[in-house]
Amino acid sequence: MRDYVFKLPGQKRVHFKLIDATEEKDNIKQEQGKERRFRLCDSEPIRIEGDNLYIQFTYLPDNTKQADLNKNTLECLIGEYKKPKGLVDFYNLFELMPTAKNPNRTLLEKHLNNYTARFNFDFFIHKDLGGFLRRELDFYVKNEVLFIDDLDEQDERQVIQSLGKVKVLKRIAQKIITFLAQIEDFQKKLWLKKKFVVECGYCMTLDRVPEELYDEIAKNDAQREEWVRLFAIDDIKKDLTTPGYTKPLTVKFLKANPYLVVDTKYFKEEFKEKLLASFNNIDKTCDGAIINSENFQALNLLLEKYHEKVTCVYIDPPYNTNASSIIYKNDYKDSSWIALINNRLMLVKNQLLCDGIICVAIDDEEFVGTLFILTSIFEKKVGIATVRSNPAGRKTKGKFAPAHEYAIFFGKSEIAIPKSLDITEKRLDRYPKEDEKGRFAWANFIRSGNNDLREDRPKLYYPIFVNSQDKIRIPKMMWDENARSYVLQELPKTDEMVVYPIIKQGNASIEKNWQRGHERMTNELDEYRIRRNADGEISIDFKTRMDEDSLPTTWWDKKEYASANYGAAELKNLFNEKHFDFPKAMTLVKDCLVAAGVRGHSVLTLDYFAGSGTTAHAVINLNREDGGKRKYILVEMGQYFDTVLKPRIQKVVYSKDWKDGKPVSREGISNMFKYMRLESYEDTLDNLIIKRDKRRQKALTASKTAQEEYMLGYWLDIETRESDSLLNIDKFEDLFNYTLQIRHDNELKTTKVDLVETFNYLIGLYVEQTEVIRGFKVIRGRLRTGEKTLVIWRNTKEKSNKELDTFFLIQGYNTQDFEFDKIFVNGDNNLENLKVAEDKWKVSLIEEEFKKRMFDVKDV
């Protein structure tokens, strides 16, 4: 459900809601080239709850103009307002907010039009608008002003007139282009800049938490309430073997339930600091990370830390079908989707290991485009599996009902090799026998199919001696190249028959081949058996063995792959209600991950279209099966990050099986994961401050030329420098209170930025230890390159350089020794420095490195 909220004077709020109904979405005719439209819901379109007015819309499949729908909606609401018990408490909605074209526009009409417009437009940022427009201008001048192709037919007077036009045109156009390019380049800068971490917390099972913190946890009522809500721990008292649930909880109860998941958001910052300080290697201990962010922004922030560290990438992007279409104008629908996928794949390629594999789940709607993009970016096409994912077929209008989708596997390089899957029951049925070497099936030793005739492979046509006791003997023989046949060097014994690979078809005898050569057969005679029919004719069988390490086939048809059945049922068992449309079946995702290389115990999987969190569920289950240490990174921007994805991980960690929203076995697994929320592009825009310096303005006023050059090319960059979203260095003095206005539920709220966590990702730091010592925030770890790194944060208003020097002395930190390869400190300081390479120093200012890394962006 999409939501938009605006406040009226006082405490009253108006909520526009868009109902995301599947049955409505299936009927949207995007292919007709019409914009997406909305109308009031047929049932309960308007309701009031306290100080909140809810206006609910749904998708509209017909061709009515959106402006007409908005007009009808306003008339309906005005009618409600005039009723005795209507919207009289929301009279502010009907105050005039006139425009030049619409003098009678109301506040309600303004917000309604803004709301519906949000779903009808695509927004693109051009990578090089200036260059594009200049090339277009040159083309226009040559072909529409100078008529360059007809230049030899023009007289001198025409040419001189055209040149005059060109000079005027270019003089004006160049200024317009410079101005437009400034705006577009500024937007590109805002989009590509690394985004701040605005929330960071940890979830971990109690077995990872020091016991000295148990008493504080037991007294935390908010944490207890979450455990009741997620894990139904109040039902534990029914189990007589477990210490009973009490309110408040007891330390004894916590010790008896080691897989309850502690969430640091319910505790003060001091608790979180003590908890993290208890770990010797935080990043190594952490099993996963989930990030609430637009995925391009998250991947951009992760680039430095996870460069060539990811083993497997699995994504299940929106398929762009009528049933789950992206909200784009139809004219640009396919190109928008391709741009969405391509830009992110370019970032992900840098994060994959050399032998890493990416798997993309897709259906026919965007299969061709996806295959083209993957082929252009990745070196090796590993394979394409057709997955029988919906045996009943997906609903369509006037088309075949799709019962399949695809899992496309590509490798970063030629050394990327897929891994074998678990053996299925169907495959076991094909090998019903078993001996000390494994499973096998008997098959006729005479070859059939391609190259099965003697002339095709004559060296596979040779005699086999079989005695009366059905024992096999391979005679000595020599190959005659001229005759293209074997010459026997010994004769059969009196009780031996000579058997050749000959079959009869009617009255004809056809010479064929054996399955294997005589040398191999000689060394493995126990792999063969003799059969005789009623006439005494001999047939030879051999054991075909199951290859347990065989690579996956291109046809995947497990019944557990059906997302509509198994994916939905898995979420229903976890939550006992429907929170998410079309969740992926866990078995399908698990097999995709295994085929892509997560069979190893210490690998990293990335999914940046995380949805309901099936990928993390699959990784956790794989670890549960074999005690592996696989890790996961999930990125999701949807609102269900908090309502589905995060609680799903908490639930599957606590118990491996669920029914009707309650744990069945309470058989948990030790786990710790980090969750983060990033500043969005819209947040960056919301925090822009344009501030003009009076002295600069006075200087510009004195020179029209300087003023024009400034306005055309520089003013945006210069006058937004004090914006918090563009890194206001002055605020680093009080770095633990650096804030941004972040949109929560469509309302801007003052939110603290986690500068420490943001910086860790900017420099690619693998954090080993973090603690607060004497008011200094100390981070120790290693960069991706292996360099031992120390990061010191302080409030420079409270901690002077002298106190910093004393702190270094007490802690035994020395900028001149080799304990650390890199040291970062915020604020100007008096620390001795050491030059470690050309233009590189051991001690660096955090502020300088922060700004450099945040805006060190490359076009994608």
mmCIF file of N, CA and C in Angstrom, residues 186 190 193 196 198 679-690 719-728 731 738-743 748-751 753:
data_model
loop_
_atom_site.group_PDB
_atom_site.id
_atom_site.type_symbol
_atom_site.label_atom_id
_atom_site.label_comp_id
_atom_site.label_asym_id
_atom_site.label_seq_id
_atom_site.Cartn_x
_atom_site.Cartn_y
_atom_site.Cartn_z
ATOM 1 N N PHE A 186 24.429 18.916 -11.492
ATOM 2 C CA PHE A 186 24.218 19.014 -10.050
ATOM 3 C C PHE A 186 23.321 17.871 -9.563
ATOM 4 N N LEU A 190 24.173 14.799 -6.944
ATOM 5 C CA LEU A 190 23.350 14.414 -5.803
ATOM 6 C C LEU A 190 22.992 12.937 -5.851
ATOM 7 N N LYS A 193 26.440 10.759 -5.294
ATOM 8 C CA LYS A 193 27.163 10.878 -4.028
ATOM 9 C C LYS A 193 26.783 9.730 -3.103
ATOM 10 N N PHE A 196 24.386 8.920 3.360
ATOM 11 C CA PHE A 196 24.623 8.750 4.792
ATOM 12 C C PHE A 196 23.873 7.533 5.335
ATOM 13 N N VAL A 198 21.629 6.568 8.161
ATOM 14 C CA VAL A 198 20.807 7.339 9.105
ATOM 15 C C VAL A 198 20.250 6.456 10.222
ATOM 16 N N GLU A 679 20.127 7.329 3.834
ATOM 17 C CA GLU A 679 19.539 8.544 3.269
ATOM 18 C C GLU A 679 19.144 8.252 1.825
ATOM 19 N N SER A 680 17.984 8.745 1.405
ATOM 20 C CA SER A 680 17.534 8.547 0.028
ATOM 21 C C SER A 680 17.872 9.772 -0.817
ATOM 22 N N TYR A 681 17.723 9.613 -2.120
ATOM 23 C CA TYR A 681 17.938 10.752 -3.026
ATOM 24 C C TYR A 681 16.956 11.870 -2.689
ATOM 25 N N GLU A 682 15.716 11.488 -2.360
ATOM 26 C CA GLU A 682 14.713 12.496 -1.999
ATOM 27 C C GLU A 682 15.095 13.205 -0.703
ATOM 28 N N ASP A 683 15.692 12.454 0.231
ATOM 29 C CA ASP A 683 16.169 13.084 1.468
ATOM 30 C C ASP A 683 17.254 14.112 1.172
ATOM 31 N N THR A 684 18.132 13.766 0.238
ATOM 32 C CA THR A 684 19.189 14.705 -0.157
ATOM 33 C C THR A 684 18.579 15.998 -0.671
ATOM 34 N N LEU A 685 17.551 15.870 -1.510
ATOM 35 C CA LEU A 685 16.881 17.063 -2.041
ATOM 36 C C LEU A 685 16.198 17.849 -0.930
ATOM 37 N N ASP A 686 15.553 17.127 -0.008
ATOM 38 C CA ASP A 686 14.829 17.807 1.079
ATOM 39 C C ASP A 686 15.764 18.613 1.970
ATOM 40 N N ASN A 687 17.039 18.204 2.043
ATOM 41 C CA ASN A 687 17.985 18.870 2.941
ATOM 42 C C ASN A 687 18.860 19.905 2.243
ATOM 43 N N LEU A 688 18.557 20.178 0.986
ATOM 44 C CA LEU A 688 19.328 21.205 0.284
ATOM 45 C C LEU A 688 19.004 22.591 0.834
ATOM 46 N N ILE A 689 20.029 23.368 1.059
ATOM 47 C CA ILE A 689 19.867 24.757 1.498
ATOM 48 C C ILE A 689 20.621 25.643 0.514
ATOM 49 N N ILE A 690 19.907 26.546 -0.117
ATOM 50 C CA ILE A 690 20.553 27.491 -1.035
ATOM 51 C C ILE A 690 20.743 28.804 -0.285
ATOM 52 N N GLU A 719 26.305 27.770 -3.762
ATOM 53 C CA GLU A 719 25.305 28.232 -2.798
ATOM 54 C C GLU A 719 24.628 27.100 -2.027
ATOM 55 N N THR A 720 24.959 25.856 -2.344
ATOM 56 C CA THR A 720 24.401 24.720 -1.582
ATOM 57 C C THR A 720 25.450 24.072 -0.679
ATOM 58 N N ARG A 721 26.633 24.676 -0.574
ATOM 59 C CA ARG A 721 27.727 24.047 0.163
ATOM 60 C C ARG A 721 27.425 23.841 1.638
ATOM 61 N N GLU A 722 26.549 24.647 2.203
ATOM 62 C CA GLU A 722 26.244 24.522 3.624
ATOM 63 C C GLU A 722 25.121 23.534 3.891
ATOM 64 N N SER A 723 24.653 22.832 2.844
ATOM 65 C CA SER A 723 23.593 21.838 3.022
ATOM 66 C C SER A 723 24.130 20.636 3.777
ATOM 67 N N ASP A 724 23.386 20.168 4.780
ATOM 68 C CA ASP A 724 23.822 19.024 5.569
ATOM 69 C C ASP A 724 23.937 17.767 4.723
ATOM 70 N N SER A 725 23.059 17.622 3.722
ATOM 71 C CA SER A 725 23.097 16.420 2.889
ATOM 72 C C SER A 725 24.312 16.397 1.978
ATOM 73 N N LEU A 726 24.971 17.552 1.795
ATOM 74 C CA LEU A 726 26.182 17.610 0.983
ATOM 75 C C LEU A 726 27.435 17.668 1.858
ATOM 76 N N LEU A 727 27.289 17.247 3.114
ATOM 77 C CA LEU A 727 28.394 17.150 4.065
ATOM 78 C C LEU A 727 28.853 18.524 4.554
ATOM 79 N N ASN A 728 28.208 18.967 5.599
ATOM 80 C CA ASN A 728 28.562 20.228 6.238
ATOM 81 C C ASN A 728 29.689 19.964 7.238
ATOM 82 N N LYS A 731 29.788 20.996 10.978
ATOM 83 C CA LYS A 731 29.027 20.262 11.983
ATOM 84 C C LYS A 731 29.790 19.065 12.543
ATOM 85 N N TYR A 738 25.065 15.163 14.421
ATOM 86 C CA TYR A 738 24.876 15.562 13.017
ATOM 87 C C TYR A 738 23.510 15.031 12.575
ATOM 88 N N THR A 739 22.646 15.911 12.107
ATOM 89 C CA THR A 739 21.268 15.502 11.792
ATOM 90 C C THR A 739 20.889 15.869 10.362
ATOM 91 N N LEU A 740 19.904 15.159 9.848
ATOM 92 C CA LEU A 740 19.255 15.462 8.578
ATOM 93 C C LEU A 740 17.753 15.390 8.783
ATOM 94 N N GLN A 741 17.023 16.031 7.900
ATOM 95 C CA GLN A 741 15.580 15.872 7.873
ATOM 96 C C GLN A 741 15.273 14.660 6.983
ATOM 97 N N ILE A 742 14.846 13.576 7.608
ATOM 98 C CA ILE A 742 14.602 12.331 6.888
ATOM 99 C C ILE A 742 13.103 12.053 6.857
ATOM 100 N N ARG A 743 12.624 11.636 5.711
ATOM 101 C CA ARG A 743 11.193 11.397 5.548
ATOM 102 C C ARG A 743 10.809 10.033 6.115
ATOM 103 N N LEU A 748 8.729 14.711 7.333
ATOM 104 C CA LEU A 748 10.132 14.971 7.614
ATOM 105 C C LEU A 748 10.363 15.017 9.118
ATOM 106 N N LYS A 749 11.350 14.231 9.559
ATOM 107 C CA LYS A 749 11.682 14.206 10.985
ATOM 108 C C LYS A 749 13.180 14.399 11.146
ATOM 109 N N THR A 750 13.558 15.128 12.176
ATOM 110 C CA THR A 750 14.975 15.328 12.459
ATOM 111 C C THR A 750 15.583 14.009 12.920
ATOM 112 N N THR A 751 16.612 13.547 12.201
ATOM 113 C CA THR A 751 17.180 12.226 12.437
ATOM 114 C C THR A 751 18.693 12.326 12.543
ATOM 115 N N VAL A 753 22.429 11.310 12.056
ATOM 116 C CA VAL A 753 23.190 10.577 11.049
ATOM 117 C C VAL A 753 24.302 9.808 11.751
#
